GROMACS .gro file of C-alpha atoms in nm:
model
  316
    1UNK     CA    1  -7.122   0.365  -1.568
    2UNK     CA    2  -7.285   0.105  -1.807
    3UNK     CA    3  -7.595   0.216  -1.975
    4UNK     CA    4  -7.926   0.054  -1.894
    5UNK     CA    5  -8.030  -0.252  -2.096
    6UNK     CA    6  -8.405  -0.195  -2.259
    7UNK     CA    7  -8.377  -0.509  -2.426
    8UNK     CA    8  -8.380  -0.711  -2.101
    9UNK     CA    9  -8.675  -0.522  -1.991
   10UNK     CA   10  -9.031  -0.673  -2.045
   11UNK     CA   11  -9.257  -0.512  -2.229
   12UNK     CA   12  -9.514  -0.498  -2.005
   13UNK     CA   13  -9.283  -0.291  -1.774
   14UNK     CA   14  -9.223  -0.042  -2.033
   15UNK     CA   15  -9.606   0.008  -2.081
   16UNK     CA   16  -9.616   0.143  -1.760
   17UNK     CA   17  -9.322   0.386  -1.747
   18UNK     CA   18  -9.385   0.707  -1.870
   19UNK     CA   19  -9.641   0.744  -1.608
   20UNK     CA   20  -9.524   0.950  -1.317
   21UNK     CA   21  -9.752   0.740  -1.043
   22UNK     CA   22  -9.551   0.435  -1.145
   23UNK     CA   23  -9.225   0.535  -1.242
   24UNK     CA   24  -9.139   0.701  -0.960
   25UNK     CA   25  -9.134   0.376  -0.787
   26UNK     CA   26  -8.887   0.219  -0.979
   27UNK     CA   27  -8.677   0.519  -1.087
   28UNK     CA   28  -8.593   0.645  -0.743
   29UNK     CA   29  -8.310   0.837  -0.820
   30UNK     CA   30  -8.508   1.035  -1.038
   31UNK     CA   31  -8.738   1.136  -0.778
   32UNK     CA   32  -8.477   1.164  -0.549
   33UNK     CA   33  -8.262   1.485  -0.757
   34UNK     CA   34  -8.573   1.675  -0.821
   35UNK     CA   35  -8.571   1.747  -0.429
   36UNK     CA   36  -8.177   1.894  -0.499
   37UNK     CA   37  -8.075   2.243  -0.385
   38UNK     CA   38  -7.740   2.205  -0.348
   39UNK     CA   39  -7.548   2.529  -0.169
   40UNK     CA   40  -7.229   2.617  -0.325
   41UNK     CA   41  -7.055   2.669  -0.654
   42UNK     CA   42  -6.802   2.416  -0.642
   43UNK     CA   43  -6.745   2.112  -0.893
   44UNK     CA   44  -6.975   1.880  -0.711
   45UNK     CA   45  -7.261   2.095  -0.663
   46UNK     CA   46  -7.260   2.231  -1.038
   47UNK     CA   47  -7.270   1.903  -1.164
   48UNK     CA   48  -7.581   1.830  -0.960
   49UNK     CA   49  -7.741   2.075  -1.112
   50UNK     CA   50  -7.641   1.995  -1.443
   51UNK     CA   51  -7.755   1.640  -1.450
   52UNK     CA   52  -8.050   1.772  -1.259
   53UNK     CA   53  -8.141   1.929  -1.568
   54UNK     CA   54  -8.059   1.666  -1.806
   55UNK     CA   55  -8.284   1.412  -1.548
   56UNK     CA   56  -8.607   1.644  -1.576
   57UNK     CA   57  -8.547   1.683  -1.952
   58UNK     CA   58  -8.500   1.317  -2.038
   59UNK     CA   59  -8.811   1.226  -1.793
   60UNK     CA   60  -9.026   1.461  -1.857
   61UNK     CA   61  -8.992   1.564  -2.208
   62UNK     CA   62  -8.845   1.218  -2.383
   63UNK     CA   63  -8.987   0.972  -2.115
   64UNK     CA   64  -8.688   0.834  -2.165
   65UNK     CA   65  -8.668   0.696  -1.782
   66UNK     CA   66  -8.394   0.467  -1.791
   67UNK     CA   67  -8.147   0.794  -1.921
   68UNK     CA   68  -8.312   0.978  -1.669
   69UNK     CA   69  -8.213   0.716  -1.405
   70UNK     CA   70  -7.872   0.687  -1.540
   71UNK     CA   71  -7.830   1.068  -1.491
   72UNK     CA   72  -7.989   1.151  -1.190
   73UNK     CA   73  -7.760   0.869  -1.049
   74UNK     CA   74  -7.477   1.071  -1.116
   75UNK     CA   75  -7.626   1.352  -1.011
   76UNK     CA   76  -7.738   1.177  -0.664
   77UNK     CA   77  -7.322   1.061  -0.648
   78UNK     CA   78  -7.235   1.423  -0.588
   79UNK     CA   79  -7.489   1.546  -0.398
   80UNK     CA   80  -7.316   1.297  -0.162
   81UNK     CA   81  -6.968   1.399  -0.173
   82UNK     CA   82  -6.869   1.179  -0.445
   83UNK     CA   83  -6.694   1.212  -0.765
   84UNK     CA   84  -6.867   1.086  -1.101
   85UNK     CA   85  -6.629   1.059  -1.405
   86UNK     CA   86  -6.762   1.125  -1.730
   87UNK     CA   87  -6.927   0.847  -1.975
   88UNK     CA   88  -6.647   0.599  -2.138
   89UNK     CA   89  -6.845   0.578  -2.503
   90UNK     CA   90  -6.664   0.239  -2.512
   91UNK     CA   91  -6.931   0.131  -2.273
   92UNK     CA   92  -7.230   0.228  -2.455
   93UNK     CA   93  -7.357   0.063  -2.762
   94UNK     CA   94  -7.175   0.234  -3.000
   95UNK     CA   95  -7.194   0.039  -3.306
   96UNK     CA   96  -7.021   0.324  -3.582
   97UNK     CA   97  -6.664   0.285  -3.526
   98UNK     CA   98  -6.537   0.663  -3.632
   99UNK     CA   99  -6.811   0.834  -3.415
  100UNK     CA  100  -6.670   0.580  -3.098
  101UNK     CA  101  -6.310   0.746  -3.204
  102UNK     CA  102  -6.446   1.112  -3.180
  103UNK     CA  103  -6.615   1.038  -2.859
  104UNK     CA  104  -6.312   0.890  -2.775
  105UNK     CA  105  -6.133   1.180  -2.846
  106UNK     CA  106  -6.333   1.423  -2.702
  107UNK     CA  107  -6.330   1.311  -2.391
  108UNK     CA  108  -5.930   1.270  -2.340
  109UNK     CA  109  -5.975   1.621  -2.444
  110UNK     CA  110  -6.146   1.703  -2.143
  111UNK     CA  111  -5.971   1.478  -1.894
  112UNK     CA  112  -5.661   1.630  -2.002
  113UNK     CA  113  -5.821   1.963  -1.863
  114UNK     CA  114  -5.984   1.753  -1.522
  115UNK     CA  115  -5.556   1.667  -1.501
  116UNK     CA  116  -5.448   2.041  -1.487
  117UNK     CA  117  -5.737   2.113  -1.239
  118UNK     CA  118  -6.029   2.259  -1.410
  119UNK     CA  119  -6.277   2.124  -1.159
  120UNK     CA  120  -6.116   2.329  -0.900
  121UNK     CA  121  -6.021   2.641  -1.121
  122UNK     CA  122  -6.322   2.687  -1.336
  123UNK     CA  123  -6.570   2.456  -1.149
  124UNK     CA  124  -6.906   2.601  -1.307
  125UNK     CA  125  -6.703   2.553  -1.683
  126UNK     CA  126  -6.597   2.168  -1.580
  127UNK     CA  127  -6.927   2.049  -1.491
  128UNK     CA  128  -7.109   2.192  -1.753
  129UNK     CA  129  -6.868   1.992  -2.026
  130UNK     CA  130  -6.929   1.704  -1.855
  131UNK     CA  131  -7.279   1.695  -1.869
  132UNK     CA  132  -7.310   1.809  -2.222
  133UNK     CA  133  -7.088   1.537  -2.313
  134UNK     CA  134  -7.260   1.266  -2.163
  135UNK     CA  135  -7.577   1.414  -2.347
  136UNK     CA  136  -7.365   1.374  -2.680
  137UNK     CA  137  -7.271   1.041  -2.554
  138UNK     CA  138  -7.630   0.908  -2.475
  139UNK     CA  139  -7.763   1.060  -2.815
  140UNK     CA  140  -7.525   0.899  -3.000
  141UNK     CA  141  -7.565   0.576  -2.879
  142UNK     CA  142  -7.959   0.590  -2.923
  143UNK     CA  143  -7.903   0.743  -3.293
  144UNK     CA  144  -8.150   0.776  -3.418
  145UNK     CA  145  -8.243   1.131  -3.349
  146UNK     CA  146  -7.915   1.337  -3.580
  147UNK     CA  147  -8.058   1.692  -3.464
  148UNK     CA  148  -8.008   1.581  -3.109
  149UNK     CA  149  -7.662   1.442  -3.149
  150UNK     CA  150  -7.585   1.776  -3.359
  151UNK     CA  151  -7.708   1.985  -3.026
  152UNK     CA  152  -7.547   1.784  -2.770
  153UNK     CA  153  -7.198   1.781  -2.980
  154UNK     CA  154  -7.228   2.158  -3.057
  155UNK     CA  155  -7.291   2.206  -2.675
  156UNK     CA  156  -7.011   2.024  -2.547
  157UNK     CA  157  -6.800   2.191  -2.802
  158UNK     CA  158  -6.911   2.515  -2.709
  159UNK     CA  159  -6.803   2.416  -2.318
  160UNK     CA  160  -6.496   2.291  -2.358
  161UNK     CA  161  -6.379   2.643  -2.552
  162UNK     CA  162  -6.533   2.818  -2.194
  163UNK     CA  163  -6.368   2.546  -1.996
  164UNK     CA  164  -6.024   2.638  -2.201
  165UNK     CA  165  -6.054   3.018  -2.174
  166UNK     CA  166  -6.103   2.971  -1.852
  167UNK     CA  167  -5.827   2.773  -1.719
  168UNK     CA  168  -5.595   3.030  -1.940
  169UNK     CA  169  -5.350   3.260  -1.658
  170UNK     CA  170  -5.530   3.556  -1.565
  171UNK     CA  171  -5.370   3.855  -1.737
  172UNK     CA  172  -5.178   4.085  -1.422
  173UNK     CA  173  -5.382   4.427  -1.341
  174UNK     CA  174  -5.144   4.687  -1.393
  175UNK     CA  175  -5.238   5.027  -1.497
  176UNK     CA  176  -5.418   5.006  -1.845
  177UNK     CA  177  -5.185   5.187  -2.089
  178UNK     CA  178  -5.423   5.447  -2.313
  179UNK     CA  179  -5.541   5.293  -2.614
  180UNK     CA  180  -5.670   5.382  -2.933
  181UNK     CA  181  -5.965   5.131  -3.101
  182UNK     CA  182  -6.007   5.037  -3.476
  183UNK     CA  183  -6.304   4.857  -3.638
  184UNK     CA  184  -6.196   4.642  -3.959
  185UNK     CA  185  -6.354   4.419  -4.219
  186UNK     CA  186  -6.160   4.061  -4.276
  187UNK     CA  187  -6.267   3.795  -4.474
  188UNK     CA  188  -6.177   3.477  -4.272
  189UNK     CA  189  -6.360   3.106  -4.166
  190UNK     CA  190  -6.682   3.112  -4.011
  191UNK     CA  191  -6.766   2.770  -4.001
  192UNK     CA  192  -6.668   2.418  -4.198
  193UNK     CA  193  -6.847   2.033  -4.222
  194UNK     CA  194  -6.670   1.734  -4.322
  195UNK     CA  195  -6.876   1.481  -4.499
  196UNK     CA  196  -6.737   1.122  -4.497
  197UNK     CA  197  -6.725   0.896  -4.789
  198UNK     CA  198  -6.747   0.476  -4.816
  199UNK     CA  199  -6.443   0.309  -4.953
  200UNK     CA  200  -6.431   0.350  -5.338
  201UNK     CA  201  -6.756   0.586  -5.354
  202UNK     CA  202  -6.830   0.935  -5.425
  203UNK     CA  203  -7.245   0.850  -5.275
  204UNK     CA  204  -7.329   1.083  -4.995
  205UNK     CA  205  -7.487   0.844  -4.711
  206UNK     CA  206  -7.753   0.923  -4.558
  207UNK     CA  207  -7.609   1.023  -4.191
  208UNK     CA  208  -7.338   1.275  -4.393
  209UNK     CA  209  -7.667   1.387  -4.580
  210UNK     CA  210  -7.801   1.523  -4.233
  211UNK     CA  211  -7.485   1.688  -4.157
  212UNK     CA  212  -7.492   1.867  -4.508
  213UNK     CA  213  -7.854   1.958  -4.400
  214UNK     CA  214  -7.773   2.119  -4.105
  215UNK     CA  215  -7.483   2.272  -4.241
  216UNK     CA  216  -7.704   2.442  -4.481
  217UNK     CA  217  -7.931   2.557  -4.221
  218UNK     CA  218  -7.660   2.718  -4.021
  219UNK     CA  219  -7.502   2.885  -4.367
  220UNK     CA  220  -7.859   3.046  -4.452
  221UNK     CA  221  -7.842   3.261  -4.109
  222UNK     CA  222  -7.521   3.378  -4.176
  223UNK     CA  223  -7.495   3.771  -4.300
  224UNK     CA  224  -7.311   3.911  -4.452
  225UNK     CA  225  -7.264   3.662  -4.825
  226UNK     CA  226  -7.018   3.384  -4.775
  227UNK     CA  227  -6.794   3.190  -4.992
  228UNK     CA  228  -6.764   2.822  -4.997
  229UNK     CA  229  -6.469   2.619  -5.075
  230UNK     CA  230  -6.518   2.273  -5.112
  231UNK     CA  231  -6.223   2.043  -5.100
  232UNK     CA  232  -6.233   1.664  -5.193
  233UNK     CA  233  -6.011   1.366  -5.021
  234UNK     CA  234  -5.928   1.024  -5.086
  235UNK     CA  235  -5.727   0.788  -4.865
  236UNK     CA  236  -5.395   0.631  -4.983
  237UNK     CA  237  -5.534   0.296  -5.117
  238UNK     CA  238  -5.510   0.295  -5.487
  239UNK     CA  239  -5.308   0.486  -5.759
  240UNK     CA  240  -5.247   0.818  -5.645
  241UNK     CA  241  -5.413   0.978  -5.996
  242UNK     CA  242  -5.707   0.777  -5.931
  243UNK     CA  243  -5.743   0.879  -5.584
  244UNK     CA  244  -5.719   1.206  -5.714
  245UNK     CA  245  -6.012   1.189  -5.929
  246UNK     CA  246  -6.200   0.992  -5.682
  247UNK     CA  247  -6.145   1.315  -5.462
  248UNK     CA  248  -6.294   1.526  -5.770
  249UNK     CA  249  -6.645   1.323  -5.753
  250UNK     CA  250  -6.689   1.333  -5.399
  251UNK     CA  251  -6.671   1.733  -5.399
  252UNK     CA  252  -6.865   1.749  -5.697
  253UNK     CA  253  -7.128   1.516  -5.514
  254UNK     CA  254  -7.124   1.756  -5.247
  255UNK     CA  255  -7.108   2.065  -5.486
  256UNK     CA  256  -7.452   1.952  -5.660
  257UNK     CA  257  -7.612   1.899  -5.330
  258UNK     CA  258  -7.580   2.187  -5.209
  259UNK     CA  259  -7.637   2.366  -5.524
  260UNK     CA  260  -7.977   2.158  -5.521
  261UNK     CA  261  -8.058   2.328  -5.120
  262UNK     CA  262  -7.999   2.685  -5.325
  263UNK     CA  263  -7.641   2.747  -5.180
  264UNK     CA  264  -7.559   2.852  -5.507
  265UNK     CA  265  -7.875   3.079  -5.587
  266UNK     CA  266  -7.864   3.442  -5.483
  267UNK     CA  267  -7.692   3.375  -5.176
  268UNK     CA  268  -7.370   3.326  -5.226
  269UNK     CA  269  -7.135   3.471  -5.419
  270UNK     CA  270  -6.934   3.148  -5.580
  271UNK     CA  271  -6.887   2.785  -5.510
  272UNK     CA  272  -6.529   2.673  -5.553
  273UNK     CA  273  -6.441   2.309  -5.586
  274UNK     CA  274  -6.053   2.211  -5.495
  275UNK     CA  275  -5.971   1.793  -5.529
  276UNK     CA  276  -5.647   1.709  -5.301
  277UNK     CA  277  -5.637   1.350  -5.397
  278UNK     CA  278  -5.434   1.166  -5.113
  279UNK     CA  279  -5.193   1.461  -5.037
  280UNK     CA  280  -5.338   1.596  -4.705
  281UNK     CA  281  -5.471   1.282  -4.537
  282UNK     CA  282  -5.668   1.354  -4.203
  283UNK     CA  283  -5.476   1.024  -4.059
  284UNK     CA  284  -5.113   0.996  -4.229
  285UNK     CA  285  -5.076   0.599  -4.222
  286UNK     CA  286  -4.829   0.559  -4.524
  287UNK     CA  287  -4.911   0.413  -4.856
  288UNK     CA  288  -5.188   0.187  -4.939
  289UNK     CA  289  -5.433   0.198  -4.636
  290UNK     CA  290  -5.803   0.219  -4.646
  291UNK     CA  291  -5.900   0.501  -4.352
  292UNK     CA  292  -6.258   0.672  -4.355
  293UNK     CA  293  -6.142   0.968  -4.171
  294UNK     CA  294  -5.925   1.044  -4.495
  295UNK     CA  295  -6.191   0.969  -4.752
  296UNK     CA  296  -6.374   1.291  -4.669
  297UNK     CA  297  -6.513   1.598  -4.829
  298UNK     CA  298  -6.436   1.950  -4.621
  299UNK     CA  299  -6.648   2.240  -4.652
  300UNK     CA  300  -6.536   2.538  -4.599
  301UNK     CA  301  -6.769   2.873  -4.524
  302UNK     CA  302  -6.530   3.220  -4.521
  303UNK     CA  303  -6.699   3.574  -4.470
  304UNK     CA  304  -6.670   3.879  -4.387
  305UNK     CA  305  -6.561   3.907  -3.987
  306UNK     CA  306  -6.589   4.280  -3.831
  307UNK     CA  307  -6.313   4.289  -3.591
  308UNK     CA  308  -6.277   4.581  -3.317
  309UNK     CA  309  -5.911   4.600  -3.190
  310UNK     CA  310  -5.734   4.820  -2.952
  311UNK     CA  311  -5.378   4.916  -2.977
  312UNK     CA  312  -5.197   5.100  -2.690
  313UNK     CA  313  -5.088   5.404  -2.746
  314UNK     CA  314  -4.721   5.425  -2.722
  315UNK     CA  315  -4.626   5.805  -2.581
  316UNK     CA  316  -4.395   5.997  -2.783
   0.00000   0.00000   0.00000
């Protein structure tokens, strides 16, 4: 489904549409899904819901009534039986190439799941990753607002890891054998960004500068102290010594920003730096080929993890 066109509106249209008394004559399938109840917990009538939801938000809280058409459209499709796929990014204005590819990505991800049946086995799961990725997919096509395309992203994500568990085979209920439980401390990853770079540069731009912000944001909640390794990336254009010092100045660029946010000030305990030159490409394309996904900058956040685990008790 093609997103709506506001350049082909007229102005004097717009004026008048995030009123209620007149939008509500030209957005009728707005209107129309705030009357939804739907009975039921099966695909169709979860996704109702969902882009129920996303309809009121986008209407009433972005009066943003051309989204809110677009979504309550779906929503309207299977309240009548039918079947709505998700967005195709590649028909949305998507003007930044790598984010198109993640999109892209994503959502192969999740038809892959739609293949093995996940709107029939985990119904409630499906729907919501659906809607949360067209969110992600309308955000990022408006983007200009990076907090929003952060939220949508992080909710799909989130999902598609309860869509996953729950097309996994259910576990057989025999007799629980008696078990013992042990709490432990491990240090492991809690979370990671990758920043990417222009070709030749070690400048953070300024859309990698939000996700380093937000990244930052999320490290500051986390308790207990974390350590951050920072490893630096080049792609395979260029000598291979070069690239490897090119990979030094883009973690070091990343390394004195977030020293400058206070990363490195009380709450943490070190900062470590590793450059990988060309050596562990995101993308392996061979010698000599300029990719952005390999000219990157990884941050990684470990800490400590308390893990409960129960071990059956074997009898003697």
């Amino acid at each position: 489904m093609k997103k709506y066109l506001l350049s082909t509106v007229p102005v004097a249209f717009l004026a008048i549409v995030p009123a209620n008394a007149d939008a509500n004559i030209f957005f009728e399938q707005v209107e129309e899904i705030r009357k939804e109840a739907p009975a039921g917990d099966d695909f169709r009538a979860n996704l109702v819901r969902e882009y129920k939801d996303l309809t009121i938000y986008e209407a009433d809280e972005m009066y943003d009534w051309f989204d809110a058409e677009n979504h309550a459209e779906k929503g309207m499709m299977a309240a009548k039986g039918q079947t709505p796929m998700p967005s195709d990014p590649k028909e949305w204005g998507i003007e930044d190439s790598l984010k198109l590819r993640e999109l892209e990505t994503a959502r192969a991800g999740m038809m892959a799941l739609f293949d093995k049946g996940a709107r029939t086995t985990a119904p409630k799961q499906a729907a919501h990753a659906q809607a949360k990725y067209d969110c992600w997919v309308e955000q990022q096509e408006e983007g200009h607002q990076p907090a929003h395309i952060a939220a949508c992203k992080q909710e799909f994500d989130a999902a598609m890891a309860a869509l996953d568990l729950a097309m996994q085979p259910k576990v057989s209920e025999a007799k629980p054998a008696p078990k013992t439980t042990t709490v432990t401390t491990v240090v492991e990853e809690v979370a990671r960004e990758t920043v990417y770079f222009g070709f030749d540069s070690a400048s953070i731009r300024p859309a990698e500068q939000a996700k380093i912000d937000a990244f930052v944001t999320e490290m500051k909640g986390i308790q207990p102290v974390v350590t951050l390794y920072i490893e630096g990336h080049a792609d395979t254009s260029g000598p291979a010594d070069y690239n490897m010092k090119l990979s030094a100045e883009r973690a070091r660029s990343v390394r004195t920003e977030l020293g400058r946010q206070g990363m490195n000030l009380g709450d943490y305990k070190k900062l470590e730096v590793e450059p990988e030159g060309e050596g562990e490409p995101a993308v392996d394309l061979g010698d000599g080929v300029r990719e952005e996904l390999n000219r990157r900058v990884v941050i990684i956040a470990r800490g400590q993890v308390t893990k409960t685990e129960s071990l059956a008790v074997v009898p003697q």
